[in-house]
Amino acid sequence: MTATQERPTVQAPPRQASRDLAGPPAVAPKNRRIRGWLARHGASLVWILPVLALAGIVQRINMAGSPQRIDDEGTYTAQAWAIGHLGELTHYTYWYDHPPLGWIQIAGYTGLTGAFGRYDQAVMAGREAMLFFALVSVLLVWLLGRRLGLSRPASAVAALVFGVSPLAVQFHRTVYLDNVAVPWLLLAFLLALSRKNQLAGFIGAAFAFGIAVLSKETFLLALPFLAWVMIRNSDKSTRRYTLATSGAVLALVGLSYVVLAAVRGELIPGPGHTSLISGLTFQLGTRADSGSIFDTGSLFFKVVDQWWVLDQVFIVMGVLSAVVALFLKRFRPLAVLVLFAVAVMFRPNSYVPVPYVIMLIPFAALLIAGVADAAVKTYRARRAGKVTTTLSRVGGTAWLVACAVAIAALVPLWTVQLRGFLQTDLDQPMVSAEQWVDDNVPHDSRLLVDDSMWVDLVNDGFDQDNVIWFYKIDTDGAVEAQSPNGWKDSDYIVTTDSIRTSAAGSPDVQNALKNSTIVASFGTGNQLVDVRRINPEGATAAKQSAESEKAAQTAAGTEISENPNLVASDALKKQLAAGQLNSRALVVLGQLLGTGKVTVADLEPLPGEEGSSFRRLVIESAAGEPGSQLTDWLKNVGSTYAPSTIRTTGAGTEVVFPAIEPTGLLG
C-alpha cells in the first residue's frame, strides 16, 4: 500500500449487535446450582412440602387448648427455663432421673426464638419447641422412606400418617423428651443407610444415636437394630473399620454423661448428694411396675387404653405391617424393632411410661406405607405378567384390601379425634386457677403445686423457693430443709388430676389435702383444678373456726337484711340471712347503710367460687354517697376492710372484696 492510498474504513458494529454476537450472559454459578438442585428435587418437593404444611397446621391450631396440660410437661419446661434463667440444669436438685440433653435442646430452642416471652403459660413455649421437633421428624420420615426405596407417594403417606394421626398429634404436642429424641433416632437410621462416604455416614449415625439416647434413655432399645442396619449396609472391604470407628464415637458420646456425673462428684451414691448409680437403679430396678394388661385398674391397662382410644386403626395397621414386613428384606430391621419394642412391654414386672409409644410411631408409619407400596408394586407387576407366585399375588391383593378397609375406618375416627384437638380447650381450668391465685393469694405465700404451673407462678411474682412441686415436699432434701414442719409450712395447695392420682405416694401431700379447704374451683372431671387453703392447725380446728365464722356472718347478715335502709329483693335478703356474704362485705355494707338508702343487686358468685361466700356487691344506688362520692367513700373504709377492686358499670358500682380474709372480723 502506497502512501497515497487510503486505508479502508472499518465501521464498528452497534452495541446491540456486539451483545448479540457475544451470546446470552453467563448464568451465575450459584444460580446454576439452585436451578440444578430444583430440577433434581422438584418432584420430591411437590410431595413433601404440602405434607409439612398440613402437619404444621394440624399441630399448631389450638396447641394451647388440647391435650390437657400435664405435670411431665411442666417438669421438662421448668428445667429448660432453669437453664436459660438460672444457669442450672434444674431449679431443684438434679437426681439423674433422665439425661439432661433433652431439656437442654428445649432450652436452646426457647432461648434462640424467645418462646418463653410469647406465652403466659410457659408450657406452651415447650409445646412450640415440640412443633419444631415434630416438623423436623416429618421431613426425616420422608427422607428415610425414600432411602428405603419407597416411592414418593408412599413416603408422603408415611410422613402424613406420622404427622397427623390422632395418636401422633396427642404425643407430638405434649412436651416429652421422647419428641426431642425422635429426629435424632431417625437421622441415625438415615445415615446408617448411606452408600457413599460410608465412614462419615456411620460416624454421623453413631453420634446422632448417642444424642437420641442422651435425650431419652429408653431409645437405647433401638441400638441392636441400628447396628443390624449398619452391618447389613456396610461395605465388606471396610466394614470392620467403619463399625469400630462408629462404635467408638457412640461410646464417647455415652461416656459424656458418666463424665458429667463424675465431674459433679455424683457418680456413685454417698451422703448428702444424688448419684448417677442411684438414678439408674431406680429407673431399671426399684421403680414400681405398671401391672398387668388384664387388670383394668393397672397403669399398664390405662396407658394402652389411652393409645387405643386415640387411634386403634393406626395401632392395628402398625402391628400387622410389622408382621408382614418380616418377609420384606429391606424393612425387616424396622419390623423387628417395632415387634421387639411391643414385646418388651409385656415382660414381667415392666414399667410402661405413657410416652413409650412415641419411639414406635415413625417406624410404624414407615412400615404401613412400605408394605402398601410393596403391595402396589406387586399388583402392577402381576398386571404386567411378571409375578408368578401365588403367595405374591394373594398377599399383595389382601394387603390392598386391608388398606381400603383401614381407610374406611380411619376417616370417621380421625375426623372426630382431630376435631377435638382443633376445637376443645382443656387447659382453661388451669389457666383460670393460675389467674385466681395471682389475683387473690398473697405473693409471699408458700404453695404446693402441679409442675405444669411452677414457671407461671414464679413469673407472676411468687418466690421460687415458695412455689414447690408437690412431690418434692418429702423427697428433696433442700425442700425438706426449708419445710421443717412438712405440709404445715405451706399455705395453699393447687390440686390437679396429677396431684389427686399421685397423692398416695406422699404423706405430706395427703395431709395437706385432708387439712385444707377449697377456696376456688375450676373445671370438672379430669380437668378439675381446686385452690385449697391449708389449715396447719388441722381439719377439726379449721371446721370449728369456719362454723364460728359462718354463725357470725349469719347473725350480721340477718341484721342487715332487716335494715330499713336496704333496698333489695327478697332473694338477696334470704342470701344475707343465710350468711352467704363474706365478712368484709358485711361490715362495709352495714356502714354504708348508716348513710342512707342503699339499693343492692342480687348476689352472684365470682368464677370458680360457686358454693363459697359471696364477695362481690353491685351497689345500684346509695343515697348517702351518690356517684363518684361512693367510690371515694369505698376507698377510705380502712385497710382492713378495703375492697380489692371498685369499678363503675351500667348496673352500678361493682365492689369486689379480697378472697382471703382473717377470721374474727365480725367479733
XYZ file of C-alpha atoms in Angstrom:
667
model
C 0.000 0.000 0.000
C 1.464 3.351 -1.013
C 1.426 6.485 0.967
C -1.192 7.910 -1.292
C -3.614 5.048 -0.843
C -6.300 5.423 1.775
C -6.797 2.869 4.489
C -10.145 1.131 4.242
C -12.545 2.349 6.881
C -13.765 -0.363 9.246
C -17.055 0.600 10.863
C -17.621 -0.623 14.422
C -20.816 -2.663 14.904
C -23.587 -1.189 17.036
C -23.560 -2.049 20.736
C -26.648 -4.211 20.470
C -25.064 -6.157 17.672
C -21.999 -6.718 19.872
C -24.152 -8.211 22.591
C -25.889 -10.454 20.101
C -22.594 -11.722 18.777
C -21.344 -12.375 22.324
C -24.339 -14.652 23.119
C -26.502 -14.708 26.284
C -24.931 -13.573 29.570
C -23.390 -16.325 31.668
C -25.553 -17.735 34.449
C -24.035 -17.172 37.900
C -22.635 -20.420 39.359
C -24.831 -20.046 42.426
C -27.997 -19.709 40.322
C -26.946 -22.710 38.261
C -26.585 -24.784 41.415
C -30.001 -23.718 42.687
C -31.658 -24.475 39.357
C -29.918 -27.807 39.157
C -30.980 -28.724 42.690
C -34.595 -27.754 41.970
C -34.538 -29.762 38.734
C -33.354 -32.834 40.631
C -35.617 -32.471 43.657
C -38.631 -30.589 42.313
C -40.823 -33.693 42.165
C -39.974 -34.546 45.779
C -40.755 -31.006 46.936
C -44.177 -31.234 45.314
C -44.929 -34.210 47.569
C -43.260 -33.288 50.863
C -43.984 -29.539 51.162
C -47.803 -29.953 51.351
C -47.344 -32.720 53.931
C -45.109 -30.470 56.043
C -47.600 -27.619 55.756
C -50.562 -29.810 56.718
C -48.704 -31.378 59.641
C -47.637 -27.948 60.867
C -51.167 -26.564 60.662
C -52.727 -29.537 62.462
C -50.068 -29.455 65.179
C -50.266 -25.676 65.658
C -54.022 -24.937 65.701
C -55.326 -24.939 69.291
C -51.946 -26.157 70.522
C -52.610 -24.490 73.884
C -56.085 -25.992 74.292
C -55.529 -29.688 73.707
C -54.295 -32.057 75.005
C -54.706 -31.296 78.687
C -51.568 -29.904 80.313
C -49.801 -32.496 82.497
C -47.088 -32.447 85.125
C -44.386 -34.046 82.946
C -44.674 -31.108 80.579
C -44.173 -28.745 83.461
C -41.144 -30.689 84.639
C -39.251 -30.525 81.348
C -40.367 -26.976 80.583
C -39.311 -25.742 84.023
C -35.934 -27.447 83.678
C -35.420 -25.807 80.280
C -36.449 -22.479 81.841
C -33.941 -23.001 84.656
C -31.098 -23.402 82.147
C -31.894 -20.073 80.488
C -32.907 -18.105 83.588
C -30.934 -19.641 86.440
C -27.924 -21.128 84.664
C -28.625 -24.507 86.283
C -29.566 -27.932 84.909
C -32.718 -27.797 87.024
C -34.212 -25.477 89.589
C -34.286 -28.355 92.089
C -31.702 -30.955 92.950
C -30.826 -32.878 89.770
C -31.128 -36.557 90.596
C -30.270 -38.279 87.274
C -33.773 -39.490 86.517
C -33.117 -38.635 82.848
C -30.060 -37.355 80.978
C -30.314 -33.564 80.713
C -29.649 -33.222 76.971
C -33.349 -33.366 76.108
C -34.342 -30.254 78.043
C -31.051 -28.597 77.117
C -32.250 -28.752 73.500
C -35.646 -27.361 74.514
C -33.807 -24.557 76.312
C -31.778 -23.960 73.144
C -34.920 -23.591 71.050
C -36.742 -21.338 73.520
C -33.623 -19.238 74.041
C -32.934 -18.735 70.329
C -36.554 -17.955 69.475
C -37.623 -16.122 72.648
C -40.520 -18.567 73.015
C -40.986 -18.021 76.765
C -41.737 -14.368 76.081
C -44.616 -15.194 73.728
C -46.819 -17.148 76.131
C -48.451 -16.537 79.514
C -48.238 -20.290 80.178
C -44.627 -21.481 79.975
C -45.605 -24.998 78.897
C -46.854 -23.515 75.615
C -43.314 -22.384 74.845
C -42.300 -26.011 75.325
C -45.110 -27.105 73.012
C -43.846 -24.728 70.364
C -40.473 -26.456 70.629
C -42.273 -29.793 70.184
C -43.812 -28.440 66.965
C -40.320 -27.696 65.669
C -39.030 -31.177 66.508
C -42.161 -32.766 65.012
C -41.732 -30.984 61.675
C -38.067 -31.978 61.507
C -39.162 -35.554 62.183
C -41.805 -35.413 59.429
C -39.093 -34.440 56.946
C -36.792 -37.192 58.196
C -39.563 -39.801 57.901
C -39.911 -38.768 54.253
C -36.159 -38.973 53.643
C -35.874 -42.312 55.419
C -38.747 -43.670 53.343
C -37.012 -42.613 50.152
C -33.734 -44.110 51.355
C -35.565 -47.398 51.998
C -36.797 -47.403 48.416
C -40.355 -46.184 48.894
C -41.967 -44.267 46.075
C -42.638 -40.577 46.557
C -46.369 -41.117 47.191
C -45.624 -43.865 49.728
C -43.036 -41.724 51.509
C -45.556 -38.884 51.620
C -48.149 -41.233 53.146
C -45.658 -42.303 55.829
C -44.857 -38.674 56.647
C -48.551 -37.736 56.657
C -49.573 -40.582 58.955
C -46.693 -39.726 61.278
C -47.673 -36.052 61.265
C -51.465 -36.079 61.622
C -52.543 -39.383 63.179
C -54.521 -38.521 66.335
C -52.111 -40.722 68.296
C -49.231 -38.693 66.888
C -50.895 -35.311 67.462
C -51.598 -36.156 71.104
C -47.992 -37.029 71.829
C -46.212 -34.675 69.417
C -47.911 -31.697 71.063
C -47.057 -32.828 74.577
C -43.701 -31.735 75.981
C -41.939 -35.083 76.183
C -38.216 -35.780 75.929
C -39.107 -38.601 73.504
C -40.155 -35.992 70.927
C -36.711 -34.412 71.161
C -35.046 -37.795 70.681
C -37.115 -38.931 67.664
C -35.455 -36.752 64.981
C -32.011 -37.867 66.181
C -33.054 -41.525 66.027
C -34.464 -41.103 62.516
C -31.308 -39.289 61.441
C -29.219 -42.159 62.810
C -31.098 -44.713 60.689
C -30.961 -42.419 57.658
C -27.170 -42.054 57.924
C -26.762 -45.767 58.628
C -28.206 -46.408 55.173
C -25.528 -44.281 53.496
C -23.836 -45.822 50.468
C -21.421 -43.035 49.629
C -18.925 -41.688 52.190
C -19.918 -44.555 54.437
C -17.368 -43.814 57.154
C -18.727 -40.293 57.604
C -22.280 -41.619 57.433
C -21.699 -44.257 60.096
C -19.885 -41.808 62.381
C -22.815 -39.411 61.964
C -25.270 -42.216 62.698
C -23.417 -43.142 65.889
C -23.278 -39.535 67.025
C -26.977 -38.939 66.250
C -27.974 -42.112 68.078
C -25.922 -41.066 71.097
C -27.732 -37.726 71.153
C -31.069 -39.570 70.926
C -30.210 -41.754 73.926
C -28.948 -38.791 75.951
C -32.236 -37.059 75.121
C -34.319 -40.050 76.292
C -32.591 -43.129 77.639
C -35.307 -45.602 76.577
C -34.230 -45.115 72.953
C -31.287 -47.371 73.762
C -33.710 -50.193 72.843
C -33.134 -49.322 69.187
C -29.350 -49.918 69.317
C -29.350 -53.584 68.126
C -31.490 -52.663 65.143
C -29.368 -49.679 64.180
C -26.336 -51.970 64.374
C -28.164 -54.507 62.206
C -28.801 -51.865 59.533
C -25.190 -50.679 59.636
C -23.742 -54.207 59.404
C -26.035 -55.174 56.541
C -25.427 -51.950 54.675
C -21.657 -51.687 55.216
C -19.089 -52.319 52.514
C -17.379 -55.633 53.246
C -13.959 -54.255 52.467
C -14.194 -51.508 55.108
C -16.813 -52.998 57.454
C -14.509 -53.690 60.379
C -13.013 -50.205 60.326
C -16.264 -48.258 59.839
C -18.125 -50.212 62.501
C -15.286 -49.964 65.012
C -14.956 -46.220 64.459
C -18.679 -45.557 64.759
C -18.837 -47.758 67.876
C -16.055 -45.704 69.460
C -17.922 -42.494 68.661
C -21.099 -43.834 70.270
C -19.172 -44.901 73.355
C -17.584 -41.441 73.685
C -20.967 -39.725 73.404
C -22.441 -42.045 76.023
C -19.481 -41.632 78.347
C -20.034 -37.874 78.382
C -22.988 -38.484 80.711
C -20.789 -40.510 83.043
C -18.127 -37.793 82.925
C -20.759 -35.183 83.825
C -21.709 -37.177 86.927
C -18.061 -37.752 87.846
C -17.135 -34.062 87.488
C -20.065 -33.126 89.721
C -18.946 -35.740 92.253
C -22.212 -37.608 91.782
C -21.207 -40.809 90.040
C -21.649 -43.190 92.967
C -24.039 -42.950 95.942
C -22.921 -41.048 99.000
C -24.269 -38.965 101.866
C -25.680 -35.555 101.017
C -25.910 -35.908 97.239
C -27.682 -37.711 94.424
C -25.833 -40.016 92.041
C -25.963 -41.479 88.569
C -25.884 -45.006 90.004
C -28.885 -44.259 92.227
C -30.828 -42.818 89.306
C -30.120 -45.846 87.123
C -31.003 -48.201 89.974
C -34.377 -46.508 90.359
C -35.168 -46.463 86.638
C -34.051 -50.045 85.963
C -34.687 -51.859 89.213
C -36.719 -50.310 92.020
C -39.365 -48.394 90.056
C -42.860 -49.764 90.579
C -44.067 -51.869 87.661
C -47.143 -50.992 85.604
C -49.107 -54.118 86.460
C -50.919 -56.428 84.071
C -52.666 -55.522 80.838
C -55.528 -57.766 82.013
C -56.066 -55.670 85.164
C -58.350 -52.777 84.213
C -57.131 -50.812 87.213
C -53.425 -51.136 86.383
C -51.262 -48.401 84.913
C -50.388 -50.724 82.025
C -54.044 -51.076 81.048
C -54.691 -47.321 81.360
C -51.671 -46.447 79.225
C -52.550 -48.872 76.431
C -56.226 -47.896 76.647
C -55.257 -44.256 76.126
C -53.311 -45.180 72.987
C -56.130 -47.392 71.746
C -58.853 -44.766 72.156
C -56.783 -42.209 70.254
C -56.209 -44.292 67.120
C -56.938 -48.011 67.118
C -56.727 -48.159 63.300
C -53.130 -46.937 63.291
C -52.181 -49.346 66.090
C -53.688 -52.392 64.351
C -52.233 -51.482 60.963
C -48.841 -50.738 62.509
C -48.586 -54.132 64.205
C -49.903 -56.008 61.133
C -47.471 -54.101 58.909
C -44.589 -55.103 61.175
C -45.588 -58.766 60.889
C -45.895 -58.597 57.083
C -42.654 -56.617 56.770
C -40.743 -59.516 58.326
C -40.957 -61.063 54.837
C -39.617 -57.916 53.126
C -35.843 -57.771 53.452
C -35.392 -54.007 53.247
C -37.951 -53.374 56.022
C -37.057 -56.322 58.244
C -34.896 -54.437 60.812
C -37.640 -51.850 61.361
C -40.280 -54.560 61.608
C -38.324 -56.484 64.239
C -37.685 -53.219 66.099
C -41.416 -52.496 66.366
C -42.317 -56.058 67.377
C -39.451 -56.218 69.873
C -40.499 -52.926 71.486
C -44.082 -54.191 71.774
C -42.852 -57.447 73.334
C -40.719 -55.553 75.865
C -43.884 -54.002 77.304
C -45.145 -57.437 78.284
C -42.046 -58.594 80.124
C -42.623 -59.436 83.820
C -42.512 -56.534 86.281
C -42.158 -53.985 83.479
C -42.780 -50.273 83.760
C -44.506 -48.807 80.692
C -44.383 -44.996 80.577
C -47.161 -43.145 78.763
C -44.850 -41.710 76.048
C -43.280 -45.117 75.286
C -45.273 -45.253 72.048
C -43.583 -42.123 70.658
C -40.497 -44.036 69.507
C -42.678 -46.530 67.622
C -44.893 -44.055 65.720
C -42.424 -43.131 62.921
C -41.376 -46.725 62.282
C -44.977 -47.963 62.295
C -45.889 -45.215 59.795
C -42.975 -46.228 57.560
C -43.959 -49.896 57.712
C -47.610 -49.179 56.875
C -46.568 -47.129 53.847
C -43.757 -49.528 52.938
C -45.914 -52.652 52.909
C -48.640 -50.807 50.972
C -46.042 -49.624 48.470
C -44.769 -53.198 48.056
C -48.348 -54.400 47.540
C -48.962 -51.789 44.841
C -45.740 -52.744 43.075
C -46.723 -56.421 43.272
C -50.124 -55.624 41.790
C -48.556 -53.689 38.922
C -46.075 -56.483 38.301
C -48.890 -59.009 38.212
C -50.757 -56.868 35.686
C -47.598 -56.848 33.602
C -47.325 -60.621 33.898
C -44.122 -60.538 35.943
C -45.416 -62.104 39.162
C -45.924 -65.818 39.092
C -46.052 -66.984 42.727
C -49.442 -67.470 44.292
C -48.184 -66.041 47.605
C -47.166 -62.754 45.967
C -50.463 -62.412 44.135
C -52.657 -63.238 47.119
C -50.541 -61.330 49.627
C -50.458 -58.127 47.593
C -54.185 -58.189 46.931
C -55.010 -58.985 50.570
C -52.958 -56.078 51.833
C -54.575 -53.634 49.399
C -57.981 -54.796 50.627
C -56.828 -54.345 54.244
C -55.653 -50.816 53.427
C -59.023 -49.994 51.868
C -60.845 -51.241 54.976
C -58.454 -49.288 57.224
C -59.042 -46.062 55.285
C -62.812 -46.565 55.525
C -62.494 -46.906 59.309
C -59.847 -44.233 59.631
C -61.706 -41.308 58.034
C -64.543 -41.027 60.607
C -62.203 -41.792 63.515
C -59.631 -39.194 62.529
C -62.347 -36.641 61.774
C -63.782 -36.894 65.284
C -60.438 -37.047 67.073
C -58.790 -34.229 65.133
C -61.855 -32.015 65.584
C -61.379 -32.422 69.320
C -57.714 -31.438 69.091
C -58.521 -28.391 66.970
C -61.523 -27.096 68.934
C -61.532 -28.277 72.565
C -59.954 -26.103 75.248
C -58.894 -28.467 78.030
C -56.444 -26.003 79.577
C -58.882 -23.258 80.573
C -59.459 -24.558 84.138
C -55.734 -24.484 84.845
C -55.348 -21.030 83.266
C -58.251 -19.739 85.379
C -56.803 -21.259 88.547
C -53.412 -19.668 87.917
C -55.070 -16.297 87.348
C -57.139 -16.660 90.525
C -54.040 -17.452 92.567
C -52.177 -14.492 91.082
C -55.092 -12.142 91.808
C -56.124 -13.359 95.253
C -53.326 -15.192 97.064
C -50.674 -13.050 98.818
C -47.431 -13.385 96.868
C -45.421 -14.207 99.965
C -47.498 -17.388 100.446
C -45.997 -20.863 100.196
C -47.694 -23.034 97.558
C -47.737 -26.754 96.719
C -48.463 -27.026 93.001
C -48.518 -29.221 89.935
C -45.244 -28.986 87.967
C -47.054 -27.547 84.965
C -47.786 -24.204 86.645
C -44.468 -23.710 88.504
C -42.849 -21.328 85.999
C -46.070 -19.354 85.531
C -46.443 -18.626 89.246
C -42.766 -17.703 89.583
C -43.177 -15.317 86.648
C -46.257 -13.892 88.408
C -44.055 -12.809 91.300
C -44.119 -15.711 93.765
C -40.695 -16.559 95.168
C -39.358 -19.696 93.509
C -38.498 -21.204 96.887
C -42.129 -20.783 97.931
C -43.581 -22.499 94.858
C -42.991 -26.202 95.451
C -43.552 -29.138 93.133
C -45.845 -31.255 95.250
C -43.704 -34.426 95.124
C -40.593 -32.531 96.246
C -42.063 -31.751 99.666
C -40.843 -35.049 101.110
C -38.331 -36.311 98.518
C -35.874 -33.419 98.040
C -33.536 -32.691 100.931
C -33.248 -28.999 100.054
C -37.033 -28.559 100.131
C -37.381 -30.569 103.326
C -34.807 -28.278 104.966
C -36.985 -25.282 104.063
C -40.079 -27.039 105.428
C -39.145 -28.386 108.878
C -42.844 -28.841 109.689
C -43.638 -30.541 106.388
C -47.044 -29.721 104.904
C -47.832 -27.330 107.761
C -45.290 -24.846 106.412
C -47.309 -24.422 103.199
C -50.292 -22.084 102.844
C -52.063 -23.404 99.750
C -52.167 -26.491 97.569
C -53.450 -26.248 93.989
C -54.747 -29.696 93.101
C -54.958 -31.136 89.594
C -55.660 -34.636 88.320
C -51.937 -35.362 88.612
C -51.830 -34.426 92.288
C -55.028 -36.300 93.094
C -53.778 -39.514 91.468
C -50.251 -39.242 92.888
C -51.058 -38.145 96.438
C -50.972 -41.698 97.767
C -47.205 -41.742 97.387
C -46.635 -38.661 99.542
C -47.745 -38.495 103.196
C -47.225 -34.738 103.276
C -49.437 -34.186 100.240
C -52.095 -36.469 101.719
C -52.090 -34.474 104.949
C -52.204 -31.183 103.064
C -55.297 -32.400 101.198
C -57.009 -33.705 104.342
C -56.370 -30.474 106.233
C -57.287 -27.945 103.560
C -60.396 -26.105 102.429
C -61.405 -25.324 98.843
C -61.454 -21.580 98.190
C -61.833 -21.715 94.393
C -62.607 -24.473 91.910
C -62.437 -24.603 88.109
C -63.452 -27.278 85.609
C -64.862 -30.755 86.136
C -63.710 -34.358 85.923
C -60.090 -34.809 84.920
C -59.826 -31.084 84.209
C -60.866 -30.125 87.760
C -58.434 -27.711 89.429
C -59.007 -26.747 93.077
C -57.259 -23.999 95.002
C -57.208 -25.178 98.612
C -56.175 -23.222 101.683
C -54.109 -25.370 104.058
C -55.117 -25.294 107.722
C -51.959 -26.023 109.747
C -53.967 -26.332 112.950
C -55.766 -29.338 111.498
C -59.088 -30.129 109.875
C -61.092 -30.241 113.123
C -59.938 -26.840 114.311
C -60.490 -25.387 110.834
C -64.021 -26.753 110.745
C -64.818 -25.236 114.139
C -63.406 -21.890 113.035
C -65.433 -21.979 109.816
C -68.623 -22.777 111.721
C -67.988 -19.904 114.104
C -67.337 -17.536 111.195
C -70.488 -18.747 109.437
C -72.561 -18.111 112.559
C -71.187 -14.572 112.805
C -71.938 -13.948 109.127
C -75.459 -15.289 109.577
C -76.110 -13.032 112.564
C -74.703 -9.942 110.838
C -76.437 -10.767 107.556
C -79.798 -11.224 109.279
C -79.426 -7.836 110.982
C -78.542 -6.127 107.699
C -81.404 -7.827 105.816
C -83.827 -6.210 108.290
C -82.290 -2.728 107.969
C -84.970 -0.320 106.595
C -82.324 1.489 104.501
C -81.616 -1.676 102.464
C -83.464 -1.733 99.170
C -83.170 -5.265 97.828
C -85.100 -8.277 96.568
C -86.386 -10.962 98.877
C -83.812 -13.317 97.299
C -80.946 -11.056 98.377
C -82.317 -10.724 101.882
C -82.502 -14.513 102.157
C -78.877 -14.737 100.965
C -77.838 -12.281 103.678
C -79.830 -14.061 106.384
C -78.177 -17.336 105.347
C -74.743 -15.845 105.981
C -73.680 -16.022 102.329
C -71.940 -12.635 102.184
C -68.325 -12.537 103.336
C -67.295 -10.677 106.451
C -65.593 -7.655 104.867
C -68.569 -7.029 102.593
C -70.980 -7.276 105.538
C -69.033 -4.702 107.567
C -68.765 -2.248 104.654
C -72.431 -2.680 103.645
C -73.526 -2.145 107.257
C -71.523 1.077 107.451
C -72.887 2.295 104.112
C -76.480 1.669 105.239
C -75.815 4.144 108.063
C -75.528 6.930 105.436
C -78.974 6.429 103.875
C -80.888 4.261 101.430
C -78.763 1.704 99.542
C -80.028 -0.361 96.611
C -78.125 -3.635 96.123
C -78.466 -6.179 93.299
C -78.788 -9.904 93.964
C -75.557 -11.596 94.918
C -73.735 -13.685 92.281
C -70.575 -15.756 92.729
C -67.328 -14.956 91.002
C -65.996 -17.558 88.537
C -64.636 -20.552 90.417
C -66.230 -19.556 93.722
C -69.620 -21.232 93.428
C -70.533 -22.516 96.892
C -68.261 -20.057 98.714
C -69.264 -16.852 100.487
C -70.096 -14.064 98.051
C -67.540 -11.280 97.962
C -68.914 -9.143 95.149
C -71.508 -6.428 95.691
C -73.232 -4.452 92.942
C -74.485 -1.222 94.543
C -77.100 0.211 92.187
C -77.507 3.429 94.195
C -76.566 4.914 97.564
C -78.492 7.961 98.693
C -75.915 8.990 101.248
C -72.911 8.650 98.943
C -74.056 9.224 95.377
C -71.956 8.971 92.208
C -68.214 9.453 92.483
C -68.580 10.139 96.212
C -69.442 6.448 96.688
C -66.157 5.392 95.063
C -64.229 7.788 97.289
C -66.102 6.543 100.341
C -65.303 2.916 99.497
C -61.618 3.731 99.032
C -61.468 5.173 102.518
C -63.094 2.430 104.580
C -59.704 1.444 106.017
C -57.099 -1.123 105.003
C -58.724 -3.951 106.959
C -61.978 -3.695 105.013
C -60.784 -2.177 101.719
C -62.163 -3.721 98.519
C -59.684 -5.230 96.073
C -61.414 -3.643 93.061
C -64.016 -0.931 92.526
C -65.440 -0.188 89.096
C -68.445 1.621 87.672
C -70.654 -0.353 85.293
C -74.023 0.155 83.662
C -75.589 -1.754 86.543
C -73.986 0.435 89.198
C -70.818 0.294 91.289
C -69.284 -3.189 91.376
C -67.241 -3.816 94.507
C -65.098 -6.944 94.916
C -63.502 -7.747 98.266
C -60.372 -9.872 98.797
C -60.945 -13.633 98.748
C -58.704 -14.260 101.718
C -59.721 -12.578 104.944
C -58.712 -13.016 108.566
C -61.151 -14.644 110.958
C -62.867 -12.649 113.687
C -63.720 -9.541 111.644
C -67.301 -9.755 112.893
C -66.311 -10.347 116.503
